[in-house]
Short mmCIF file of C-alpha atoms in Angstrom, two decimals:
data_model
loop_
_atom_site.label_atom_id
_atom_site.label_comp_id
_atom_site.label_asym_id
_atom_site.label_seq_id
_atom_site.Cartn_x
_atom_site.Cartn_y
_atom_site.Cartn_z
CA UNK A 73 0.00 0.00 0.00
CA UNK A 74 2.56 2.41 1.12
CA UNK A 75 5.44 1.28 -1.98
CA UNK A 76 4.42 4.21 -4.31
CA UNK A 77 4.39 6.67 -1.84
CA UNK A 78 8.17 6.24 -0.57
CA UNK A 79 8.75 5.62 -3.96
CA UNK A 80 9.27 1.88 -3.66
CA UNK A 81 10.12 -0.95 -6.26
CA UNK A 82 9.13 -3.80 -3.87
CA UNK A 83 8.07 -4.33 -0.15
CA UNK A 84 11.41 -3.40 1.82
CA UNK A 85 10.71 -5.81 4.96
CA UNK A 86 9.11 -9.10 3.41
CA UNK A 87 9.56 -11.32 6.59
CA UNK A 88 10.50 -14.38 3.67
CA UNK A 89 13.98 -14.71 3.21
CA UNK A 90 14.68 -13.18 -0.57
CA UNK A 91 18.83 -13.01 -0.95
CA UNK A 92 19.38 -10.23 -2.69
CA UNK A 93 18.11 -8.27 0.79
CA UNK A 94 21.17 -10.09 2.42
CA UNK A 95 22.10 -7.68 5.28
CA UNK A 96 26.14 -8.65 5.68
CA UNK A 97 26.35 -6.26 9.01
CA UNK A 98 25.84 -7.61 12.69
CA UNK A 99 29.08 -10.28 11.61
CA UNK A 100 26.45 -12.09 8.90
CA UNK A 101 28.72 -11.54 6.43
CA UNK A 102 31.89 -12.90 8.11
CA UNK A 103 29.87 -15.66 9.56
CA UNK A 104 29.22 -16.70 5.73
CA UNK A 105 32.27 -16.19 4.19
CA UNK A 106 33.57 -18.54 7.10
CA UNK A 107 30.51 -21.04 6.76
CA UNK A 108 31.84 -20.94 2.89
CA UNK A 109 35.81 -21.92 3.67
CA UNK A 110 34.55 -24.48 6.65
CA UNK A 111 32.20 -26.82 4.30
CA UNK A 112 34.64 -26.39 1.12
CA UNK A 113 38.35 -27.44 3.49
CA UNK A 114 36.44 -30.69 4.95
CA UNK A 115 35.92 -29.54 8.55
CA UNK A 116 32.88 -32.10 9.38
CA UNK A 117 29.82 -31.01 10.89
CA UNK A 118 29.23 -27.28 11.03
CA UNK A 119 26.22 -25.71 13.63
CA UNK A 120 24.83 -22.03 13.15
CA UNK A 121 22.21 -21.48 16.02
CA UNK A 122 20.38 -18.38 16.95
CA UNK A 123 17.01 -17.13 18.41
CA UNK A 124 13.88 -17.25 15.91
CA UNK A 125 13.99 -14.66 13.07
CA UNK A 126 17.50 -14.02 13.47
CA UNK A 127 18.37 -14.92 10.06
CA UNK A 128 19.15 -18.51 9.77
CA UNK A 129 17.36 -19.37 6.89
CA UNK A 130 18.76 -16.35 4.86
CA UNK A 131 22.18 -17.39 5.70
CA UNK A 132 20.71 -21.08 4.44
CA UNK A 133 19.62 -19.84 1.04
CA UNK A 134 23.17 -17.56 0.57
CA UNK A 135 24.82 -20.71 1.17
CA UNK A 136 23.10 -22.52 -1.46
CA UNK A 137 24.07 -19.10 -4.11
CA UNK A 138 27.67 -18.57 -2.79
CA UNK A 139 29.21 -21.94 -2.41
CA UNK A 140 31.46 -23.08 -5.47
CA UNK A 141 30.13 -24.39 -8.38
CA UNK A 142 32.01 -27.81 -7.53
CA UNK A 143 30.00 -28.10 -4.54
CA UNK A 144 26.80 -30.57 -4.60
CA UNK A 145 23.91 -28.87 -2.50
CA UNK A 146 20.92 -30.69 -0.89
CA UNK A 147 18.48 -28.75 1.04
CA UNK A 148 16.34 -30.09 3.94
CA UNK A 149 13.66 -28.03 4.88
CA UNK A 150 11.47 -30.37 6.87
CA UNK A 151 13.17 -31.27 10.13
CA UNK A 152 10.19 -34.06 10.93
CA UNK A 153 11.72 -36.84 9.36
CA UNK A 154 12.84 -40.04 10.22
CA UNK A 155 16.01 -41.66 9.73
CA UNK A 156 15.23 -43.04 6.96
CA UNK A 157 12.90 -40.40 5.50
CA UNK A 158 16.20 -38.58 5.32
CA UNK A 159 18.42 -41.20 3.79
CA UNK A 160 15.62 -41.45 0.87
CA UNK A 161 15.31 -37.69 0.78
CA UNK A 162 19.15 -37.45 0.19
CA UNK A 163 19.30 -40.22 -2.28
CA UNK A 164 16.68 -38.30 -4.37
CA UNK A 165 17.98 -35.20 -4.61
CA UNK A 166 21.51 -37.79 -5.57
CA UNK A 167 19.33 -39.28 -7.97
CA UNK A 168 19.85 -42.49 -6.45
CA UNK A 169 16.95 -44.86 -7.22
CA UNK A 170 15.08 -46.03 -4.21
CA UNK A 171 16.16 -49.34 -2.46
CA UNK A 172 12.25 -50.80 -2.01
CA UNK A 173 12.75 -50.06 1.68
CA UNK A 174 15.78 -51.58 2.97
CA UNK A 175 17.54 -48.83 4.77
CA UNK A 176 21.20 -51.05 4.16
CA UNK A 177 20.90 -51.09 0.77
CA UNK A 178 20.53 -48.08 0.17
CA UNK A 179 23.13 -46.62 2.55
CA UNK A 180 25.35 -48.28 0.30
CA UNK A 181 24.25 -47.05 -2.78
CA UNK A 182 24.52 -43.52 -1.00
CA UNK A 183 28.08 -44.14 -0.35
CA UNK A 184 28.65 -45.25 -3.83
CA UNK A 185 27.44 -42.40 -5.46
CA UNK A 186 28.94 -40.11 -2.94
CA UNK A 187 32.48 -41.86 -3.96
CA UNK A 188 31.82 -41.04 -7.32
CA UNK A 189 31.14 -37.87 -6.87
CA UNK A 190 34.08 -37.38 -4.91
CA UNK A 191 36.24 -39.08 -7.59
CA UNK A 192 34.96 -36.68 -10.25
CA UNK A 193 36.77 -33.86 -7.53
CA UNK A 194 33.40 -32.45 -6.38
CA UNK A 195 31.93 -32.77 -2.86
CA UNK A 196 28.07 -32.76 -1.45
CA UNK A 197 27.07 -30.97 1.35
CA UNK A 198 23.91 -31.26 2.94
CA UNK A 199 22.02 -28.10 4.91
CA UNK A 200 19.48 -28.88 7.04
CA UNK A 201 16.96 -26.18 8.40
CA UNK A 202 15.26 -26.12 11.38
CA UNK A 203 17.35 -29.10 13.31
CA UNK A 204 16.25 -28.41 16.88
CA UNK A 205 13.03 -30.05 15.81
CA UNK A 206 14.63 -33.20 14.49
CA UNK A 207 13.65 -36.23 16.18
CA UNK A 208 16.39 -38.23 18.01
CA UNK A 209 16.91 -40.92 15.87
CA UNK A 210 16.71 -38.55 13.18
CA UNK A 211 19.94 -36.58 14.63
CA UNK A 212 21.55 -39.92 14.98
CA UNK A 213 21.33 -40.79 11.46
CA UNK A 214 22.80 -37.43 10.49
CA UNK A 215 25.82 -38.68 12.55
CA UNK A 216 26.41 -42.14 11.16
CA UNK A 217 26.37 -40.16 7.87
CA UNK A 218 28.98 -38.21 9.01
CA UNK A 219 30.92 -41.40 9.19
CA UNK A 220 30.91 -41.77 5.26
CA UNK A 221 34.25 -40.79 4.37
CA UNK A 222 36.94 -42.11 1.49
CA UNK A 223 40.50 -42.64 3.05
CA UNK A 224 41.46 -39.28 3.36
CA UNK A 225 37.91 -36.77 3.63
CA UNK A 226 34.09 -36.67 4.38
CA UNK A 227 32.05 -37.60 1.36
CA UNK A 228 29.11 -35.70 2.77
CA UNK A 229 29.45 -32.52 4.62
CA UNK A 230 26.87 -31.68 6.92
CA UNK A 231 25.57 -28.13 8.41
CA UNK A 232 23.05 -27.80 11.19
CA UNK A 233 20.36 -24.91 11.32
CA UNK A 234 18.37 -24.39 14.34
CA UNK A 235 17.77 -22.38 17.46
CA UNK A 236 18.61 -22.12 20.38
CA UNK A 237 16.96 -25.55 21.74
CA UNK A 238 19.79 -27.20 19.36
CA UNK A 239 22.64 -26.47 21.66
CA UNK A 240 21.33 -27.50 24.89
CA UNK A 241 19.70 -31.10 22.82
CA UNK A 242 23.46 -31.47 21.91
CA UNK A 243 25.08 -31.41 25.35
CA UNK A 244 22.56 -34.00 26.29
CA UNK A 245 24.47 -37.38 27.62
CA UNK A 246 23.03 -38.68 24.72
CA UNK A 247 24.14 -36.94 21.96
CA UNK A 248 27.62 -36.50 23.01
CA UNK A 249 28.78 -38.66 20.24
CA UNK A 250 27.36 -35.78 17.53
CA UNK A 251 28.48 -33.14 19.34
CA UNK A 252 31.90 -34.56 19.06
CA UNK A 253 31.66 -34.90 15.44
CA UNK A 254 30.94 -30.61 15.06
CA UNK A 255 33.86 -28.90 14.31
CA UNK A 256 32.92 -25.37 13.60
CA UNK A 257 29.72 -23.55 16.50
CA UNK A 258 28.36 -20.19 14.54
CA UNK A 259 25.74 -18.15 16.74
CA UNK A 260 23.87 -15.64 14.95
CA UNK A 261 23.26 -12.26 17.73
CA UNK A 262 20.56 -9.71 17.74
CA UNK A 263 21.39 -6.73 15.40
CA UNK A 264 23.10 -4.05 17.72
CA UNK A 265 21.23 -0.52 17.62
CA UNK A 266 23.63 0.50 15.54
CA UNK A 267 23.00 -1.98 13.15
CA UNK A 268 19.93 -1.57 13.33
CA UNK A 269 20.06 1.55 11.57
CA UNK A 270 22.02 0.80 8.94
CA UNK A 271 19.94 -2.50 8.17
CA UNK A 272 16.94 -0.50 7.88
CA UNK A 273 18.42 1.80 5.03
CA UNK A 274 20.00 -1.13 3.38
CA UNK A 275 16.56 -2.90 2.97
CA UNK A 276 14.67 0.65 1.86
CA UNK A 277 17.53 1.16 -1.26
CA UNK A 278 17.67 -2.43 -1.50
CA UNK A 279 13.47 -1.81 -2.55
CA UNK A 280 14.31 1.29 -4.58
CA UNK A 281 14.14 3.98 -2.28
CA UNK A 282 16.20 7.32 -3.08
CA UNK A 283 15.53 9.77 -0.20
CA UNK A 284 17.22 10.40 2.92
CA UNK A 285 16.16 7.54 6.26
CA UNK A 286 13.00 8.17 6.37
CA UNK A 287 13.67 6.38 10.43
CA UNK A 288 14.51 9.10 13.30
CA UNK A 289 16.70 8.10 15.60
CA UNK A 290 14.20 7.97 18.21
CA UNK A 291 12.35 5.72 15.72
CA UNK A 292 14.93 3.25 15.66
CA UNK A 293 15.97 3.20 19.44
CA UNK A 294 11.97 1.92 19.79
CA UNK A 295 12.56 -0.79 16.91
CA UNK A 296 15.58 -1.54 18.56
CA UNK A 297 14.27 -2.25 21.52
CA UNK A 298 11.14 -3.18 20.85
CA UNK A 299 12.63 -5.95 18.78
CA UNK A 300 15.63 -6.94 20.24
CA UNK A 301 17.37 -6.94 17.69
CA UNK A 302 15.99 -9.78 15.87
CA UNK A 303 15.87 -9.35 12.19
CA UNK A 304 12.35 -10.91 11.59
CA UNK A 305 10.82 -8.81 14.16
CA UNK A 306 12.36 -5.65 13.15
CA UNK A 307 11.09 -6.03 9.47
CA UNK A 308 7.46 -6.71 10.75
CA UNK A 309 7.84 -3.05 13.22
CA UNK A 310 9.18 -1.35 10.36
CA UNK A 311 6.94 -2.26 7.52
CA UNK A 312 3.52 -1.41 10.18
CA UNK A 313 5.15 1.67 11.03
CA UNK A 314 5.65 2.87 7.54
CA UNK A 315 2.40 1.51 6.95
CA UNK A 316 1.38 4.39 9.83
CA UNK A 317 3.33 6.86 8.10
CA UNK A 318 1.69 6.55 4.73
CA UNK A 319 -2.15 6.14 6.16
CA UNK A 320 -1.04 9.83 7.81
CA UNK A 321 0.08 11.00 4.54
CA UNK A 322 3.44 11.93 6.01
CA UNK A 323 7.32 10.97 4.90
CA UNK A 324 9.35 10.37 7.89
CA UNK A 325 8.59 7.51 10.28
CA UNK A 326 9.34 8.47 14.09
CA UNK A 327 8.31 7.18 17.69
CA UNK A 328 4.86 7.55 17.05
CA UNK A 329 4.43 5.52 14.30
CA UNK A 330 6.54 3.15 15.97
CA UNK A 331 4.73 3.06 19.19
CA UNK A 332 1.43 2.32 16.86
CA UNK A 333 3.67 -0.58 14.97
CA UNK A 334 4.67 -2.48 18.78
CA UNK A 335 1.01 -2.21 20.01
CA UNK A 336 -0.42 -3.82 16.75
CA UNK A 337 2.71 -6.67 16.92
CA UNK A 338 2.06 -7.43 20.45
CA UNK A 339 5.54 -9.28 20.52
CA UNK A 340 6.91 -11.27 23.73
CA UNK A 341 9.98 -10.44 25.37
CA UNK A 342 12.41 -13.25 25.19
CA UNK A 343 13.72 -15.19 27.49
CA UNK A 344 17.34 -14.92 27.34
CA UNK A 345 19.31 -17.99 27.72
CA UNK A 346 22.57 -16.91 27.37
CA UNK A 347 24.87 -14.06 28.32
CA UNK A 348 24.90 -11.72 25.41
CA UNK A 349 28.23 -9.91 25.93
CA UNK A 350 29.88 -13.07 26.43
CA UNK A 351 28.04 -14.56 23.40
CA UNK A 352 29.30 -11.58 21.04
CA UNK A 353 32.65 -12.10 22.16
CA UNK A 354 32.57 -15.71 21.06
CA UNK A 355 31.06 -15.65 18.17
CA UNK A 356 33.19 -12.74 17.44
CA UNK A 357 36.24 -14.62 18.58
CA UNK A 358 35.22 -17.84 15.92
CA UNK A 359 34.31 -16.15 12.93
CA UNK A 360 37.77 -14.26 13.26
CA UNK A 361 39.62 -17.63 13.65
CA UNK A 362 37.75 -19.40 10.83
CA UNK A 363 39.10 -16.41 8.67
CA UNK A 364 42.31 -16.21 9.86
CA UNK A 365 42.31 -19.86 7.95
CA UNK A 366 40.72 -18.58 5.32
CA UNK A 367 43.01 -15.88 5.12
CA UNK A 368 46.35 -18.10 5.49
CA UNK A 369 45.16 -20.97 3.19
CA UNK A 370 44.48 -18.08 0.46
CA UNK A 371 47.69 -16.76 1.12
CA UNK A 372 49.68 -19.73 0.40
CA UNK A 373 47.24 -20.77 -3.08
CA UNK A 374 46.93 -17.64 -4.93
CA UNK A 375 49.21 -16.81 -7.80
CA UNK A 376 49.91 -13.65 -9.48
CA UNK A 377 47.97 -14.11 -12.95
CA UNK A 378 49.19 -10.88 -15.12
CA UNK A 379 45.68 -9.30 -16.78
CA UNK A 380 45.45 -9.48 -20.22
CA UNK A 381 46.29 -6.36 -22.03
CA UNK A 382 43.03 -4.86 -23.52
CA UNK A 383 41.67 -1.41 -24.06
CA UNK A 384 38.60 -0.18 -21.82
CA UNK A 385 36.86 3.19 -22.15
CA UNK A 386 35.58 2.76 -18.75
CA UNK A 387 37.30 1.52 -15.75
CA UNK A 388 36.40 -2.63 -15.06
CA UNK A 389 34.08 -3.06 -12.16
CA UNK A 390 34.19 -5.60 -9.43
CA UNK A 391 32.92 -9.67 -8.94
CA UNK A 392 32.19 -10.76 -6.16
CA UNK A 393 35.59 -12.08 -5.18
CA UNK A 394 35.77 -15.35 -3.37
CA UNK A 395 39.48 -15.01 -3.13
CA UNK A 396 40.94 -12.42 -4.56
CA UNK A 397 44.44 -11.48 -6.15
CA UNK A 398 46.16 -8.45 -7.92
CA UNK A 399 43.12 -5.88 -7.30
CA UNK A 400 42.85 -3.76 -10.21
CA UNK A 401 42.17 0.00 -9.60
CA UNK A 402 40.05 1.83 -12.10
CA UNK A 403 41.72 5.57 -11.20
CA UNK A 404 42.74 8.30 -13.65
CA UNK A 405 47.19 7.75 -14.45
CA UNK A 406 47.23 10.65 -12.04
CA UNK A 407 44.75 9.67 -8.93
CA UNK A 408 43.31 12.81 -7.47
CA UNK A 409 43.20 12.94 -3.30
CA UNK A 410 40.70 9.97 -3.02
CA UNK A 411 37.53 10.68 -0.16
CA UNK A 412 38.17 8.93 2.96
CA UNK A 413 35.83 6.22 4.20
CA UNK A 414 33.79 8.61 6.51
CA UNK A 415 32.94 10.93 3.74
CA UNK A 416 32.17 8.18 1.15
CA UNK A 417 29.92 6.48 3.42
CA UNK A 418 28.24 9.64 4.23
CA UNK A 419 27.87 10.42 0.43
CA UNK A 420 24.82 9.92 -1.29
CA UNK A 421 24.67 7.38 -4.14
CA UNK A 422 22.86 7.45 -6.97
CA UNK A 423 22.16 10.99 -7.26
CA UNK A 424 22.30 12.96 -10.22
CA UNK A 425 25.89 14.94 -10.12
CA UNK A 426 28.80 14.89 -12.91
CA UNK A 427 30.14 11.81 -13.67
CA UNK A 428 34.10 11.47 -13.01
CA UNK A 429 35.25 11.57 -16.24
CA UNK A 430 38.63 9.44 -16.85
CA UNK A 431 40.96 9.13 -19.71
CA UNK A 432 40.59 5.78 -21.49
CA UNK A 433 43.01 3.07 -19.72
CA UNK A 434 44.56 -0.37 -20.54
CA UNK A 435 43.72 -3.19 -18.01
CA UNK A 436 47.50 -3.39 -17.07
CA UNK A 437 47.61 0.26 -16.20
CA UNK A 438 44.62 -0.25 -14.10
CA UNK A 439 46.37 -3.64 -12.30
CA UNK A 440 49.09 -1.20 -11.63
CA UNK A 441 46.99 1.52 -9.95
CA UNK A 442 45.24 -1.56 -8.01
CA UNK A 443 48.87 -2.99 -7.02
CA UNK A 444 49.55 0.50 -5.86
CA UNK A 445 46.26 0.71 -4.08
CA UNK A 446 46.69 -2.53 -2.11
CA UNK A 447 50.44 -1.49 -1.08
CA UNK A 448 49.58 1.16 1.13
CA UNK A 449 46.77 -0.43 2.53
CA UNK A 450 46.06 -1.73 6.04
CA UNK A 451 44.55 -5.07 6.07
CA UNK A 452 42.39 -4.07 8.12
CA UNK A 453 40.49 -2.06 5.76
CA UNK A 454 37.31 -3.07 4.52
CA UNK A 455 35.75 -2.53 0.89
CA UNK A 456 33.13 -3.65 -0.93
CA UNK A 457 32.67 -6.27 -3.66
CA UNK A 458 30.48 -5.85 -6.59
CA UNK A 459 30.90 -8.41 -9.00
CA UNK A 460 32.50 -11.42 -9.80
CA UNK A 461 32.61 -13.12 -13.26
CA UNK A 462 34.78 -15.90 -14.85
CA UNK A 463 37.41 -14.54 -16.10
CA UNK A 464 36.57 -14.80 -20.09
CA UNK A 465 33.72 -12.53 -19.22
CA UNK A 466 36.05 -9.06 -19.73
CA UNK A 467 33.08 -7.80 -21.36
CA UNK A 468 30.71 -7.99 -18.74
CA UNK A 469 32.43 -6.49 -16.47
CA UNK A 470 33.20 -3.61 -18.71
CA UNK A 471 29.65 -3.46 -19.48
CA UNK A 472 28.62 -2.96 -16.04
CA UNK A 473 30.90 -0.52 -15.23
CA UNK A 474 29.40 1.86 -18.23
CA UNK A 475 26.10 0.73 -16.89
CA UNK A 476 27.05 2.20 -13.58
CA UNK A 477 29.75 5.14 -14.28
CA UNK A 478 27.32 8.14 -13.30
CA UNK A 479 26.41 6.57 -10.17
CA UNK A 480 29.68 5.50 -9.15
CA UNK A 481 33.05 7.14 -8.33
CA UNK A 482 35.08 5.16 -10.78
CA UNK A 483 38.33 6.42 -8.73
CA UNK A 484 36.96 4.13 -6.00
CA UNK A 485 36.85 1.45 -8.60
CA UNK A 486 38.98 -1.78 -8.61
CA UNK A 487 39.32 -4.49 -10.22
CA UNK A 488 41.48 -8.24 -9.85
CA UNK A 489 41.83 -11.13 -10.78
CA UNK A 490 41.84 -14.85 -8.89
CA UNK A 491 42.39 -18.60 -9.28
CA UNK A 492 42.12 -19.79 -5.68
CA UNK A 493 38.71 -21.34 -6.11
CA UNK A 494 40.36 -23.44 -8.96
CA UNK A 495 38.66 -21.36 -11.56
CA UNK A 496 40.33 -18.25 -13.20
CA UNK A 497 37.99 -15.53 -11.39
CA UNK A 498 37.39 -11.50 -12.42
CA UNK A 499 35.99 -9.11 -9.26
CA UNK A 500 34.81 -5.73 -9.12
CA UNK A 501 35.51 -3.60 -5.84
CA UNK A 502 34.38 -0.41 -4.38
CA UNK A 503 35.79 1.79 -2.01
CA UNK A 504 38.17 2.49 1.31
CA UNK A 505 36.63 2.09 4.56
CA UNK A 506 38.86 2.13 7.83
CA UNK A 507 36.09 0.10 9.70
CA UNK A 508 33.53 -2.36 8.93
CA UNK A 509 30.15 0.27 10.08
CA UNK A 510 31.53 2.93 8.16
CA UNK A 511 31.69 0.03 4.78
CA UNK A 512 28.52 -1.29 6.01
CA UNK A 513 27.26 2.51 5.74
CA UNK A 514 28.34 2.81 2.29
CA UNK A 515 26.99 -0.49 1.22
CA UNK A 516 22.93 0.44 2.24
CA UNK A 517 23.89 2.95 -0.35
CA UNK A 518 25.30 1.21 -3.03
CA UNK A 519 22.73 -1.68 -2.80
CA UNK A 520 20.89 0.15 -5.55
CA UNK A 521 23.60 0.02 -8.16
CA UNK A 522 23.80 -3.73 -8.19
CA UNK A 523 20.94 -6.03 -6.33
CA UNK A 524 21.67 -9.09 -8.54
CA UNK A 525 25.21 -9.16 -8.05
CA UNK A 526 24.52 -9.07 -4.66
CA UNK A 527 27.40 -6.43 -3.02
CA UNK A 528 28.66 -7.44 0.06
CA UNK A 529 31.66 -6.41 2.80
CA UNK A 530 35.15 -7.97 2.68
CA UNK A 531 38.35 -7.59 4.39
CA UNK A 532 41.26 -6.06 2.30
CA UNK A 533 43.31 -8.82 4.57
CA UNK A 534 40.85 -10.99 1.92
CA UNK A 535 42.98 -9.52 -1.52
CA UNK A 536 46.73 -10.79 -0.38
#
């Protein structure tokens, strides 16, 4: 009702998980990137656990979009199965005719295919929603499966969804044997206020909008709260109370419209059953060590591959990068003073101003301005990836940097090049952010410029 009137493509705060509305703030975004390098370097049986409509699902279905092409997905949305409900539901989705019933048979078979998968230098990994509601003997199937393994790795890599309930099932006396078996604990945490705000202007240019946050800040201290910082909750308060807005014909949303929004939700305050601080700090302290791995195992594979020399009349744009090497920099031969972070996440995006005009550049001068970029760059810099193509697709990424030259500021462009996955990669990136919120800022902006591709935050620690 209210999309025209905000000026809206789409509802901003659909409560069904839709990817391209991804929010990679509140540590989603290193939590996936680490999900990503834990299933693909044979670590067993992953968990991610959090509170209900804290994003678990979403970070399900970017799994299923970000993990490499060499990796076999199977999806289990219904936790009420038995064991062997889910050995036939994995054997379909393997393709593996059924076994008329006997469960030994077809565990075989499984394992059969599985080894030929694995001999064909692919790997299957199976992500299973909702797993607090599995039934025992459910959760005990899921760990003899874990025991299917060739001499040296897992044929079948398994990740656990669920809430909260999950943890405490698996320090049960009698699921100590699974809980052995997980190698890598996620926990997704309530959105802090501050990210609060940001993830509500990420969602509204994610939808189309152009204008300035329509949210006060005493708007979002009430969503914040009123919430508690779980994402579900706070897209239901924010879509009633811009609902409010528009029914009182008015443009900005603040307490009052919030207030209205709580009263018609009538949400529950949660229990909490764990010690938030402490919580943050270790899920903060895991994600960090699953990409210090990351990091370290990229260090040692990537390769300097030279970029072909070819003519561009407009600087290359940026892949998203699952490891990335040799960033290459679409500046002018003679850089002007480039923004800092601060003002470029402050900047508006998208609005009508004068393009920055550049001189026409090869793609080796622009690996050289990248080169020189990186140099003098802390790692602990964040920027922002746009696009990532194979790397025989030179014209698509020049095409979408013409597509997007008047709402970008091409000196802020770079592009690289990487064949860590195995495959000979091309990325797009954006900007120069000291800290992760200022990047996170900047990318609610720049959602607009490039919702299929999907723009996310990364680490310049990522690009060595």
């Amino acid at each position: 009702m209210y999309l025209e009137h905000f000026g809206l493509h789409q509802p901003p705060f659909r409560i069904t998980p839709h990817t391209e509305f991804f929010f990679s703030g509140g540590k989603r975004g290193a939590t996936l990137e680490a999900l990503i390098y834990a299933i693909t370097h044979d670590e067993g049986i992953v968990k991610v656990s959090g509170e209900v409509g804290s994003g678990k699902t979403m970070l399900c279905r970017m799994l299923l979009e970000k993990l490499p092409d060499n990796v076999e997905t199977i999806y289990l949305a219904n936790p009420m199965l038995s064991r062997e409900e889910i050995l036939f539901a994995i054997a379909d989705e393997l393709g593996i005719p059924p076994a008329e019933g006997r469960s030994h048979l077809l565990l075989r078979s499984l394992q059969e295919r599985l080894l030929e998968i694995y001999g064909s230098g692919r790997q299957v990994v199976a992500l299973i929603d909702e797993a607090h509601a599995m039934p025992p003997e459910a959760l005990e199937e899921i760990r003899l499966l874990s025991n299917l393994e060739s001499n040296r790795h897992k044929l079948l890599q398994i990740a656990l969804f669920g809430q909260p309930e999950l943890d405490f099932r698996l320090q049960q006396a009698d699921m100590r044997q699974l809980n052995d078996r997980i190698t890598q604990n996620f926990r997704l945490e309530p959105l802090r206020q501050s990210d609060v705000s940001v993830y509500l202007l990420f969602r509204l240019r994610a939808a189309g909008y152009r204008g300035p946050d329509p949210f006060t800040k005493g708007a979002i201290e009430l969503i914040s709260k009123a919430s508690e910082g779980l994402s579900r909750r706070i897209n239901i308060l924010a879509d009633k109370a811009l609902l409010a807005a528009f029914s009182e014909g008015v443009h900005q949303v603040d307490r009052r419209q919030v207030r209205s929004a709580i009263g018609d939700a009538g949400f529950r305050r949660l229990g909490r059953r764990f010690n938030v601080g402490w919580a943050w700090a270790g899920a903060a302290a895991g994600v960090c060590a699953i990409a210090f791995l990351a990091y370290s195992a990229g260090k040692q594979s990537l390769g300097s591959i030279p970029l072909a020399p070819a003519t561009v009349t407009a600087p290359p744009l940026a892949v998203p990068a699952e490891q990335a090497v040799e960033p290459t920099a679409v500046a002018p031969t003679s850089p002007p003073e480039a923004p800092s972070g601060a003002a470029l996440a402050a900047a508006p995006v998208g609005v009508a101003e004068a393009p920055h005009a550049q001189p026409p550049l090869t793609l080796a001068e622009l690996s050289a301005a990248s080169k020189a970029w990186l140099a003098k760059t802390p790692d602990s810099h964040f920027f922002i990836q746009l696009l990532v193509v194979d790397a025989s697709s030179e014209k698509e990424v020049l095409d979408f940097i013409d597509k997007h030259a008047t709402m970008l500021d091409l000196r802020q462009l770079r592009v690289y090049r990487s064949n860590l996955s195995g495959k000979d990669r091309l990325g797009v990136i954006y900007g120069d952010y000291p800290s992760r919120e200022l990047a996170n800022a900047a990318l609610a902006k720049l959602a607009e410029v490039s919702p299929a591709s999907k723009p996310y935050v990364r680490s310049v620690s990522r690009l060595r």
